[in-house]
Coordinates of C-alpha atoms in Angstrom, one line a residue:
Chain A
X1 CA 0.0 0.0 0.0
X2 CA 1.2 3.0 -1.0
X3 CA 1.6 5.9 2.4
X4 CA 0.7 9.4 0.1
X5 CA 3.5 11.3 3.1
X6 CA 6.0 9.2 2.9
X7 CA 5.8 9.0 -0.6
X8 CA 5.7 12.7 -1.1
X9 CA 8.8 12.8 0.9
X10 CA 11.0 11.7 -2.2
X11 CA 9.4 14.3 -4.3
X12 CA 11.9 17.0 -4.2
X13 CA 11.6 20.8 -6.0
X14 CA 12.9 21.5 -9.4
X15 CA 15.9 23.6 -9.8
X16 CA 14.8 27.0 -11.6
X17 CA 16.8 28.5 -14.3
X18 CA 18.4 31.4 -11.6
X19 CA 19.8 28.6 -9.9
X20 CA 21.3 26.6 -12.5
X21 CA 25.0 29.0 -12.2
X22 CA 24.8 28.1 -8.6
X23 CA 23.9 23.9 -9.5
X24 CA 26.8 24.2 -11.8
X25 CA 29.8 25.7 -9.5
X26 CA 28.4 23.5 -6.5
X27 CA 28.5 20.2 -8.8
X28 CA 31.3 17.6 -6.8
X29 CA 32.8 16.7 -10.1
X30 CA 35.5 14.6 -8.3
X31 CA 35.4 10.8 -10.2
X32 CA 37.4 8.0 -9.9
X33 CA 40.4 9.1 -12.0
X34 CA 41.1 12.2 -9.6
X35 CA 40.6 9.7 -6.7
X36 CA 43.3 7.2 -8.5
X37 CA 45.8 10.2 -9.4
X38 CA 45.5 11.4 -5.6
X39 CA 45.9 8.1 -3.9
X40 CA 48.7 7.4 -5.9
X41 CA 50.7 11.0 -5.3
X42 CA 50.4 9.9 -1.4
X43 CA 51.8 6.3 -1.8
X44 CA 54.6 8.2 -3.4
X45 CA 54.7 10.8 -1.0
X46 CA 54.7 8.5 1.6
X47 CA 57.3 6.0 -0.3
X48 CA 59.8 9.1 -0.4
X49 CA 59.4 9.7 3.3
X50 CA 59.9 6.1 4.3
X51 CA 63.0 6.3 1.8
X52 CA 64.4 9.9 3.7
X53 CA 63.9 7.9 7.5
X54 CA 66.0 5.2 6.1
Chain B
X1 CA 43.3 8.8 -24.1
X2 CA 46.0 10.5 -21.9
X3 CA 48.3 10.0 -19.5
X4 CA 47.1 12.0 -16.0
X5 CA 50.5 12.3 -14.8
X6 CA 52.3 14.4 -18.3
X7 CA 49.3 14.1 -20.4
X8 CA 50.8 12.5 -23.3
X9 CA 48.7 10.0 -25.8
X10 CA 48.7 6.4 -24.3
X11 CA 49.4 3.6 -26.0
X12 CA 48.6 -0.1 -25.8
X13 CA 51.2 -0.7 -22.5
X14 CA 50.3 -0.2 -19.2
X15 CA 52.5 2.4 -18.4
X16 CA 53.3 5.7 -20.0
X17 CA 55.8 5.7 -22.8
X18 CA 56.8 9.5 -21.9
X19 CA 57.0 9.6 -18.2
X20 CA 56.9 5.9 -17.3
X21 CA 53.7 6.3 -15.0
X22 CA 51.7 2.8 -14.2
X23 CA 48.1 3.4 -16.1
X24 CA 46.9 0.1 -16.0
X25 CA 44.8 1.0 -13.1
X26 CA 43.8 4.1 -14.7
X27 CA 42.8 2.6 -18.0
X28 CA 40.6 0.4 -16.5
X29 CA 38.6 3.1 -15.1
X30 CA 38.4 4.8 -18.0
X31 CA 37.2 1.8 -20.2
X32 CA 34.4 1.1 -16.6
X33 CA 33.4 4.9 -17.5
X34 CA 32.9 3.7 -21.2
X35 CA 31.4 0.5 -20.4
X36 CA 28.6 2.6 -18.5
X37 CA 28.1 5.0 -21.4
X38 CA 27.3 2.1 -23.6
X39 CA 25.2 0.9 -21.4
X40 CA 23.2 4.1 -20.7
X41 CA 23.3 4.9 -24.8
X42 CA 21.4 1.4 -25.2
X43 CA 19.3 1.9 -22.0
X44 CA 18.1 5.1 -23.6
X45 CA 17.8 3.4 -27.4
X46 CA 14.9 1.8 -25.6
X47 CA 13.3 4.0 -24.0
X48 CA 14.9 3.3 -20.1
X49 CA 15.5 6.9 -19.3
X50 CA 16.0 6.3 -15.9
X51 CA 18.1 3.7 -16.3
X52 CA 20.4 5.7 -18.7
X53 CA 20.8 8.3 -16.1
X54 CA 21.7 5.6 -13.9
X55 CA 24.4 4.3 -15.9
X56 CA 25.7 7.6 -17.1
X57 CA 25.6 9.0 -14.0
X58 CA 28.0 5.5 -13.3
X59 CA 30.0 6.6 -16.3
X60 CA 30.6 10.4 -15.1
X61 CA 31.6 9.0 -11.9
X62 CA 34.3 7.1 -13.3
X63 CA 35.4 9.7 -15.6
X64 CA 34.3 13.5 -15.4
X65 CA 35.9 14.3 -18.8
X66 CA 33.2 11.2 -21.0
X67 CA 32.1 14.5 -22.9
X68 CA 29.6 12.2 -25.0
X69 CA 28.2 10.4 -21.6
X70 CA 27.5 14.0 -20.1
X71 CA 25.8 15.4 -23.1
X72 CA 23.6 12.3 -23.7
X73 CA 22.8 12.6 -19.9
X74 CA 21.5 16.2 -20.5
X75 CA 19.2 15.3 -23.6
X76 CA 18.0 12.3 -21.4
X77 CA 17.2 15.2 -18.3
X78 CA 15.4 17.7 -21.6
X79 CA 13.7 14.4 -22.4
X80 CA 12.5 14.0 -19.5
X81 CA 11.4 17.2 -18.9
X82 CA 14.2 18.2 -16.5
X83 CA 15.5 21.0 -18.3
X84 CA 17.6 23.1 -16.0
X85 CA 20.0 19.9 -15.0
X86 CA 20.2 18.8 -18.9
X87 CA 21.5 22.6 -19.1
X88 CA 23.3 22.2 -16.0
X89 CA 25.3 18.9 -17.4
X90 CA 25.5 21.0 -21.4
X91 CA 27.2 24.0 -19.4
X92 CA 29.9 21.4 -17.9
X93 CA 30.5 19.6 -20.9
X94 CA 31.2 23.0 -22.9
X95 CA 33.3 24.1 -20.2
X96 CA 35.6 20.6 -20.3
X97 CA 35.6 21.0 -23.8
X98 CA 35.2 24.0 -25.5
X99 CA 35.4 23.3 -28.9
X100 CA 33.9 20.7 -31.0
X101 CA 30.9 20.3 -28.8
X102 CA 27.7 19.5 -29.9
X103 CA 26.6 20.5 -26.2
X104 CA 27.3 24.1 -27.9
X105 CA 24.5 23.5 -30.0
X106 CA 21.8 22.0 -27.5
X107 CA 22.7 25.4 -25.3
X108 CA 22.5 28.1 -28.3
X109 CA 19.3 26.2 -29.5
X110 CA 17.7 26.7 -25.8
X111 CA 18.8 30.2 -25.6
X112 CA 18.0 31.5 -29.0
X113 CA 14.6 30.6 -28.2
X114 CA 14.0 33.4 -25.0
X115 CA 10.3 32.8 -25.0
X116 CA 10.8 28.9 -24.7
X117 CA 13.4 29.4 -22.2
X118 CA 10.4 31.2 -20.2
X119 CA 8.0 29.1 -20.6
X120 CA 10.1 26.5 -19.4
X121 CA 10.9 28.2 -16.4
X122 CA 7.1 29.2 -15.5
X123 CA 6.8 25.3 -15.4
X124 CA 9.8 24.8 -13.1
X125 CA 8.3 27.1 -10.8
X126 CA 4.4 26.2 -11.0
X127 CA 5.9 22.5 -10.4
X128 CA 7.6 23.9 -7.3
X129 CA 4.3 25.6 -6.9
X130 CA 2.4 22.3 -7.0
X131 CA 4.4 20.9 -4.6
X132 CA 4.3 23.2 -2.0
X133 CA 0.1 23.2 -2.1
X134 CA 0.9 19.5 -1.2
X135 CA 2.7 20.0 1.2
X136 CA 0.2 22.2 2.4
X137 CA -2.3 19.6 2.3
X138 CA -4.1 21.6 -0.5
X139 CA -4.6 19.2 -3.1
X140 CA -7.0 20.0 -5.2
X141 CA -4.8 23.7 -6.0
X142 CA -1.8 20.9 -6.3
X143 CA -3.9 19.0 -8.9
X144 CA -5.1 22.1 -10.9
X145 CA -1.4 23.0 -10.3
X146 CA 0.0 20.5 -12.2
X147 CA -2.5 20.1 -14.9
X148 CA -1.4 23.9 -15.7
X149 CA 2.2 22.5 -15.4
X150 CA 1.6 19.7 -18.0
X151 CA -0.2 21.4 -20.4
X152 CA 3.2 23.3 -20.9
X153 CA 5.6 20.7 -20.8
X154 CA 3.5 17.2 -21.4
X155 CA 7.1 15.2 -20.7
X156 CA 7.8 16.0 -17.4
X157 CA 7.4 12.9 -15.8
X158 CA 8.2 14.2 -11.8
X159 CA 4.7 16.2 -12.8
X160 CA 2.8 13.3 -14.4
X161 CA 4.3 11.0 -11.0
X162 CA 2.9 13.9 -8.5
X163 CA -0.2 14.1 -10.2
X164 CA -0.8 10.4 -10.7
X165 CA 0.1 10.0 -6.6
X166 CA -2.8 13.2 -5.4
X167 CA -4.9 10.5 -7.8
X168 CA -4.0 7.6 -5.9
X169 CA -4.8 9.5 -2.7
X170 CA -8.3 10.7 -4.0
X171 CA -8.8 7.1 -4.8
X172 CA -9.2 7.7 -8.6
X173 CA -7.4 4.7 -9.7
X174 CA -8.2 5.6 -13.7
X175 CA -7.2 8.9 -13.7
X176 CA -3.7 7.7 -11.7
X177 CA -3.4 4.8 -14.1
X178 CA -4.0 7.4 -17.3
X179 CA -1.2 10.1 -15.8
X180 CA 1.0 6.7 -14.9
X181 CA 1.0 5.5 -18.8
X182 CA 1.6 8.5 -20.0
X183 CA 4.7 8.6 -17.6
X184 CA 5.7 5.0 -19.5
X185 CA 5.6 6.2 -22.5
X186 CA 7.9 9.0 -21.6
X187 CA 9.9 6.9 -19.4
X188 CA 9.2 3.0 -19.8
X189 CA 11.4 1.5 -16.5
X190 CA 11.5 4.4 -14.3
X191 CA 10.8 2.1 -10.6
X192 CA 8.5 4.3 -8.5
X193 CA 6.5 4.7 -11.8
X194 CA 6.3 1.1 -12.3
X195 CA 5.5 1.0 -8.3
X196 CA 2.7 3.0 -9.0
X197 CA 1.2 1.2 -11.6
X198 CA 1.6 -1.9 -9.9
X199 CA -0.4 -0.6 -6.9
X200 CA -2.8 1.0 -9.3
X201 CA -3.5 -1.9 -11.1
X202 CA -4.0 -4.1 -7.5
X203 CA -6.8 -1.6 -6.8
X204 CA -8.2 -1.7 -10.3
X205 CA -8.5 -6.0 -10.7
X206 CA -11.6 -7.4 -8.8
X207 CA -10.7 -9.1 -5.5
X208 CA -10.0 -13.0 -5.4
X209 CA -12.7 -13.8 -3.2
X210 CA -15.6 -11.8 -5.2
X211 CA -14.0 -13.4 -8.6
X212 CA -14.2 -17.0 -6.6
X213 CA -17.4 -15.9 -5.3
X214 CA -18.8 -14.8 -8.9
X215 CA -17.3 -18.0 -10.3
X216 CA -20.9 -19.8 -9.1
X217 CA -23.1 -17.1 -10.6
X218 CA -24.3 -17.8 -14.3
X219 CA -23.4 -13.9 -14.8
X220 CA -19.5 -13.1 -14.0
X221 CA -18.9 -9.6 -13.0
X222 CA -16.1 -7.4 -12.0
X223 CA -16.3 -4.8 -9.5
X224 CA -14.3 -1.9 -8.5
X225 CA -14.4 1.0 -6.8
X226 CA -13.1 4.6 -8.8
X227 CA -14.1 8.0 -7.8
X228 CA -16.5 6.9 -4.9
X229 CA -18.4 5.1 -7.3
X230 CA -18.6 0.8 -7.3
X231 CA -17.9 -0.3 -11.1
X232 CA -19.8 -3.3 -11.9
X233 CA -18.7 -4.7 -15.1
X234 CA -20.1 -7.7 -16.6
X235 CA -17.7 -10.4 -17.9
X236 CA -18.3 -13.5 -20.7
X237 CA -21.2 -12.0 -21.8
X238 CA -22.5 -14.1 -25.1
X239 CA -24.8 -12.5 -27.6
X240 CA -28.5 -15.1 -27.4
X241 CA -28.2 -18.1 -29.8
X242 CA -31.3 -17.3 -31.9
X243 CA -29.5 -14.9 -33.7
X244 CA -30.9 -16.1 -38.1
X245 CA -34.5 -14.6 -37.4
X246 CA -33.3 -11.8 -35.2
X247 CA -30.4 -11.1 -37.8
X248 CA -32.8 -10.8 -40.9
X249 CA -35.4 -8.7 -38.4
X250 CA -31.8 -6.6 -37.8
X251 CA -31.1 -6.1 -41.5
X252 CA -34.6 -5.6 -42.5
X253 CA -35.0 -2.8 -39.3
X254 CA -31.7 -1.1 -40.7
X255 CA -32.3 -1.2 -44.0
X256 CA -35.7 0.9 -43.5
X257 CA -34.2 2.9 -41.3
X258 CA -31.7 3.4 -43.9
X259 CA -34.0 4.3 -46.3
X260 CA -35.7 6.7 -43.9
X261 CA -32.4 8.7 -43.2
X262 CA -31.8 8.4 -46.6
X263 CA -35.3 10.5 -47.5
X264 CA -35.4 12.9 -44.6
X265 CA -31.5 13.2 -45.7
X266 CA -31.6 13.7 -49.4
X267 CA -34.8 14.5 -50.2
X268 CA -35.1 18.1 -48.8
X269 CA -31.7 18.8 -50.2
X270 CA -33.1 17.7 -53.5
X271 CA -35.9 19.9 -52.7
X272 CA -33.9 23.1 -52.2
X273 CA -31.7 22.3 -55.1
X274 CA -34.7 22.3 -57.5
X275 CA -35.9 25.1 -55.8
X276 CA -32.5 27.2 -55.6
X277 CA -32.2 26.3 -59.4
X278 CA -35.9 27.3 -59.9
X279 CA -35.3 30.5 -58.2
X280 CA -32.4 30.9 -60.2
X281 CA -34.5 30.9 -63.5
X282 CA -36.8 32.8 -62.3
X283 CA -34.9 35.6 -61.7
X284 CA -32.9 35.4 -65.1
X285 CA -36.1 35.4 -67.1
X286 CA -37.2 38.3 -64.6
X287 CA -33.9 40.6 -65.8
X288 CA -34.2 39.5 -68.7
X289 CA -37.9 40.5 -68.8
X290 CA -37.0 44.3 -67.2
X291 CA -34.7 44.3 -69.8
X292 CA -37.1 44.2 -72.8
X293 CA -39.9 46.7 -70.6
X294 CA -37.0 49.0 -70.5
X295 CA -36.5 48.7 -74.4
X296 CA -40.3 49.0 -74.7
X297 CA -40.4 52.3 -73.1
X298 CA -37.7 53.8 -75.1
X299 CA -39.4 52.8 -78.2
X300 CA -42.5 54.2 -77.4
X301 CA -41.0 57.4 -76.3
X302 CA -39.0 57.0 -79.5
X303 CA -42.5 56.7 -80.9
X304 CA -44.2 59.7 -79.2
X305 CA -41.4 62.0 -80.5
X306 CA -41.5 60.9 -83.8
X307 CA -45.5 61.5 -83.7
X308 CA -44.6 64.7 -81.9
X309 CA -42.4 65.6 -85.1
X310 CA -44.8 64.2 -87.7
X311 CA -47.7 66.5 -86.5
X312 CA -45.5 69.5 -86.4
X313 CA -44.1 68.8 -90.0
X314 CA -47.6 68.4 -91.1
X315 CA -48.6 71.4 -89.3
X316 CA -46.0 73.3 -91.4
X317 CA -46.5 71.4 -94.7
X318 CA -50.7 72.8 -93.7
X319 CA -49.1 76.0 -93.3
X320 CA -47.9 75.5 -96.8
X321 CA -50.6 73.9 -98.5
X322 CA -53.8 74.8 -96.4
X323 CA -56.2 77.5 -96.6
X324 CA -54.4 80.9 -95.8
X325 CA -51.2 78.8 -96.5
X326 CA -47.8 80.3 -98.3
X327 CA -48.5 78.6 -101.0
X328 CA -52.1 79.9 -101.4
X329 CA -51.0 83.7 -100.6
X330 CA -48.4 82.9 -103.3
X331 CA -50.8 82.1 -105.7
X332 CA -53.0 85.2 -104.8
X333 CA -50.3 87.4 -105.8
X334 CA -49.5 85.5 -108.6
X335 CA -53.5 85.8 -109.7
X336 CA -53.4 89.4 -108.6
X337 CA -50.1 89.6 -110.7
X338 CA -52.0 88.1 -113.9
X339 CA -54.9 89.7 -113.7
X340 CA -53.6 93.3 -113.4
X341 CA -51.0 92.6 -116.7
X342 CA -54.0 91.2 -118.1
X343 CA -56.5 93.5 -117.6
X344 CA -54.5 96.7 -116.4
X345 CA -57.1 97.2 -114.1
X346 CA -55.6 99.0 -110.6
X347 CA -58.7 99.3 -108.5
X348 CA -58.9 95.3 -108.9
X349 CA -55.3 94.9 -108.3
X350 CA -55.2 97.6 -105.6
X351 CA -58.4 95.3 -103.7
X352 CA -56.1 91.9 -104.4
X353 CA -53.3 93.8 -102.3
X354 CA -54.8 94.9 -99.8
X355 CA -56.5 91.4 -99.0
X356 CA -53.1 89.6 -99.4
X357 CA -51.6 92.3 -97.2
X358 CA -54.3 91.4 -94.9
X359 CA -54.0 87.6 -94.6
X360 CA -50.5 87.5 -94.8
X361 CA -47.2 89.5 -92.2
X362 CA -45.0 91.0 -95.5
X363 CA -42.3 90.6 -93.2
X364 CA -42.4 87.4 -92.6
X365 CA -42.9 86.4 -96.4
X366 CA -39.5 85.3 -98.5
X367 CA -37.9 87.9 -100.9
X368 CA -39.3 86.8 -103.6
X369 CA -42.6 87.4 -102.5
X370 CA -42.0 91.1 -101.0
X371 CA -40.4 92.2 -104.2
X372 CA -43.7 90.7 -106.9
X373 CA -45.7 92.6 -104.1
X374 CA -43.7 95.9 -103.9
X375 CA -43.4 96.3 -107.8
X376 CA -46.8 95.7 -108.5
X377 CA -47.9 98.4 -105.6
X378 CA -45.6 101.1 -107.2
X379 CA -46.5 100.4 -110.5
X380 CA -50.4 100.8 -109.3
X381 CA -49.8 103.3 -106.4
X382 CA -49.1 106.8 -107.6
X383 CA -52.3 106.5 -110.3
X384 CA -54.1 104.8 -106.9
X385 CA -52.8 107.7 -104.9
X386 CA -54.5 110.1 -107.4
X387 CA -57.4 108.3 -107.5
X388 CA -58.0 108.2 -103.4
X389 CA -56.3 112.6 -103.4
X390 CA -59.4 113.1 -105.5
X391 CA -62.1 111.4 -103.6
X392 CA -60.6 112.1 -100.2
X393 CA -60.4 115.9 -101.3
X394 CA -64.1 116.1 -102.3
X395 CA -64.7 115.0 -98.3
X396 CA -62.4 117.6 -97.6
X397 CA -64.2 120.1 -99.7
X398 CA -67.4 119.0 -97.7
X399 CA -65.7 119.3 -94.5
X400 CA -66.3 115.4 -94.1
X401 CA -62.8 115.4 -92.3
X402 CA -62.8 111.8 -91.2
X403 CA -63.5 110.0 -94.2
X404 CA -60.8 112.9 -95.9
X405 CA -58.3 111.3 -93.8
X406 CA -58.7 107.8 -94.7
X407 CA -58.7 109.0 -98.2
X408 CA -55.6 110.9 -97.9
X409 CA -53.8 108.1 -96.0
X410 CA -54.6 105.8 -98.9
X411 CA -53.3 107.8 -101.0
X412 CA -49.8 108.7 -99.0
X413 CA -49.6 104.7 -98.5
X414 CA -49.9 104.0 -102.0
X415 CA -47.9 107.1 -103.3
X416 CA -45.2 108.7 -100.6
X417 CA -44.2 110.8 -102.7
X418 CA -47.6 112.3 -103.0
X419 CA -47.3 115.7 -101.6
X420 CA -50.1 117.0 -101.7
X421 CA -52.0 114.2 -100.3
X422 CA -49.3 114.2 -97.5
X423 CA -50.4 118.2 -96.9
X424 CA -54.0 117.8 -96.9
X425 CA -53.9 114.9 -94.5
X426 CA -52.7 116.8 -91.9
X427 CA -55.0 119.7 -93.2
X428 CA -57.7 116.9 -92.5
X429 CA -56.5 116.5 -88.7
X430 CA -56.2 120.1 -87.8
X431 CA -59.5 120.2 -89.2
X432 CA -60.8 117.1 -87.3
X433 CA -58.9 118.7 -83.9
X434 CA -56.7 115.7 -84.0
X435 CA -54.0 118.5 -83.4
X436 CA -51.3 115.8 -82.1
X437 CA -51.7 114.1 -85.5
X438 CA -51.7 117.0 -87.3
X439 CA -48.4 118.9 -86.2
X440 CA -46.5 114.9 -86.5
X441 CA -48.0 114.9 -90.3
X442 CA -47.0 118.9 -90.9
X443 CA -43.8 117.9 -89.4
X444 CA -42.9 114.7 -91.8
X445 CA -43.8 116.7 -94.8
X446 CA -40.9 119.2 -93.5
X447 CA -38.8 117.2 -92.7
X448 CA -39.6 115.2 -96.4
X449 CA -40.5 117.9 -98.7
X450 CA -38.4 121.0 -97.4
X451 CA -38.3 122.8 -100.9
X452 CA -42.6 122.3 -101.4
X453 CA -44.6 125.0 -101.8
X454 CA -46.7 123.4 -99.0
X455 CA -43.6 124.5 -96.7
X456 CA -44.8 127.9 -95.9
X457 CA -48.3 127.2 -94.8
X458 CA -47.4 124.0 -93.2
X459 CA -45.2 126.3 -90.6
X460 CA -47.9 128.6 -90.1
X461 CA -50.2 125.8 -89.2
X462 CA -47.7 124.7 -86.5
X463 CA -47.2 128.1 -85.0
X464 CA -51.0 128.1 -85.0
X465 CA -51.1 124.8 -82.7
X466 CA -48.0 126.1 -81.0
X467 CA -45.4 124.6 -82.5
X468 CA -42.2 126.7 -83.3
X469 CA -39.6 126.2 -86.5
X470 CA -37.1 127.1 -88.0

């Protein structure tokens, strides 16, 4: 059975056209690619500071 | 596909050939984020809108710079009817790639269009609108709402959800169920649609128990309830067996209706055809027929003034011709003429004159005419002129002054020249005591004869009367 509140819940407002600039700038566009590149500048940060303690 | 440590082209190892960086790892998430577009291409090949935003949502996630997977997810948001986060996802695209777009194109088609742009907008914000008034527990405004809503943009399926859901609540299973198809044929796997329906369709089918119940009964019947109102619809319904006599009554009943139809149809329009036609003639022959009354009339007038001129040519031909006529006078003269060469005799021709002159205007007669007339007076007048000086001066011997007069005019009209007669006519008025007369007449013959002998009395007549000269 469908519960009309709870369902309403998951309707959400639509973004007007005024706030598409701010949609835009606020978008996380972080993917898996930066997340590689990142984790892999640390391993080799953390390689060269294993490699300057020995 | 590049390297994300120097950005040099890739190539088949799994590590750059420039700076030596390991990219197997890297590839692989780049060929996921392509796997995902693929998938979210096909998904939307078919119609699975929401499952191509899914998967290129997926695809994005792996890789931020799939320009194609970002600008197919913004024509699947215009599709379906999400327009400000298709323009959100074209904007990005352009921005990762500025050139050679064709996200370039979906933007400058959007915004070349300024009224569209609006109108999309005024739907964003009714929608918003809509939702708000349900939130409010006003329904009914939320309903009108989003009617308003989709009769702007018919393929925004959040609208055609909402409204299908206030339906649901209200209980009005076939309106829900309309608003939920329509959302299929937008957006054919989209789960809380398809949840919907599901639930839709539960409330529409009769219940197990009344279909077991209804099983027994000769008549089957499904029952439901919609807009407070129990549907009862009757199922495996068969037409009645007896159907050959009841057929040929059918045809027979259908075929006179038919036939009825077809008079009260055609017949009147038959009717006011013949009579639009007859109409039509009548009124042709009825120009035609003012036509001819109008040439009718002219010709009689035609006719009258042609009478008009006959009569007055014959009036003038009578004047000619008839009795007192130009022609007749012309033939008196003419007589009078012959008779006096004839005869010589000038008291006969001296009466012919005078009648012509009195049935005839000389002036009016033609040149001809005057000039017969004028030579046969002067060759008659001065031995006429005699003749009336002698009778007129016997009256004037007897003092019989008024005959004298006419006898003296007579003789001055027939000779002017006649003096005497001239002299003793105004004798005659002094005489008479026609003084005004008498001092004109002294005057003419003074004025005519200066060197008579008849000058020297004639001015002691006038000083008599009072009349000075020279």
């Amino acid at each position: 059975m469908i519960n009309f509140e709870e369902e309403l819940k998951k309707f959400h407002p639509s973004l007007e056209v005024e706030d598409a600039e701010d949609a835009i700038y606020n978008q996380d566009l972080t993917d898996m690619a930066d997340l590689l590149v990142k984790m892999l500048k640390e391993t080799e940060k953390e390689e060269e500071k294993k490699a300057k303690e020995v | 596909m590049y390297c994300y440590n120097c950005g040099c082209h890739l190539s088949e190892h799994d590590f750059c050939t420039a700076c030596g960086a390991d990219v197997s790892v890297y590839k692989k998430i780049l060929s996921v984020s392509n796997m995902y577009y693929n998938e979210g291409l096909e998904k939307a090949g078919v119609r699975d809108l929401s499952g191509a935003v899914n998967s290129l949502r997926q695809s994005l996630k792996f890789n931020k710079n799939n320009i194609e997977a970002r600008n197919l997810l913004g024509l699947v948001y215009f599709e379906l009817g999400e327009t400000v986060a298709a323009l959100s996802e074209w904007v990005i695209s352009k921005n990762l790639r500025p050139e050679k777009n064709i996200a370039d194109d979906y933007i400058e088609r959007l915004q070349s269009n300024a009224s569209r742009l609006a109108s999309i907008n005024q739907t964003i914000k009714k929608y918003n609108q809509a939702l708000a008034y349900c939130y409010q527990d006003s329904r009914d405004l939320a309903v009108i709402q989003l009617k308003k809503v989709l009769s702007l943009n018919p393929r925004f399926v959040r609208a055609h959800q909402l409204l299908a859901l206030l339906y649901m609540d209200g209980e009005q299973w076939e309106r829900a169920e309309r608003e939920l198809r329509k959302c299929m044929d937008i957006d054919r796997n989209n789960t809380q649609t398809l949840r919907y329906l599901k639930e839709v369709e539960r409330m529409l089918v009769p219940d197990e128990s009344v279909r077991q119940g209804a099983k027994r009964k000769k008549e089957e019947t499904v029952r439901y309830v919609s807009d407070n109102e129990m549907i009862i619809q009757p199922l495996n319904v068969k037409e009645p067996k007896n159907s050959g006599v009841s057929t040929l009554i059918n045809l027979g009943l259908g075929l006179v209706i038919g036939i009825a139809a077809a008079y009260w149809l055609m017949v009147p329009a038959a009717q006011s055809k013949a009579k639009a036609e007859a109409q039509k003639t009548i009124t042709e022959i009825s120009s035609q027929s003012d036509a001819k009354t109008a040439r009718i009339q002219e010709l009689e007038n035609e006719a009258d003034r042609l009478a008009e001129q006959i009569a007055e040519l014959s009036s003038e031909v009578e004047g000619f011709v008839g009795t007192g006529g130009t022609m007749q006078t012309f033939d008196s003269l003419l007589t009078t003429a012959a008779d006096f060469v004839k005869n010589g005799d000038n008291a006969a021709t001296a009466a012919d004159l005078e009648n012509i002159a009195r049935t005839v205007n000389l002036e009016e007669t033609s040149e001809g005419f005057q000039a017969l007339y004028r030579t046969l007076l002067e060759t008659i007048g001065p031995e006429l002129s005699v003749t009336y000086y002698d009778e007129a001066y016997e009256y004037f011997r007897h003092e019989e002054y008024t005959a004298a007069i006419e006898g003296f005019t007579n003789a001055v009209y027939y000779d002017a020249a006649n003096v005497d007669a001239l002299y003793f006519l105004a004798r005659s008025y002094h005489k008479n005591g026609d003084d005004g007369q008498a001092v004109e007449t002294y005057q003419k013959l003074l004025e005519l004869f200066p060197e008579s002998n008849r000058v020297r009395d004639s001015r002691q007549y006038l000083r008599e009367l009072g009349v000075t000269t020279e």
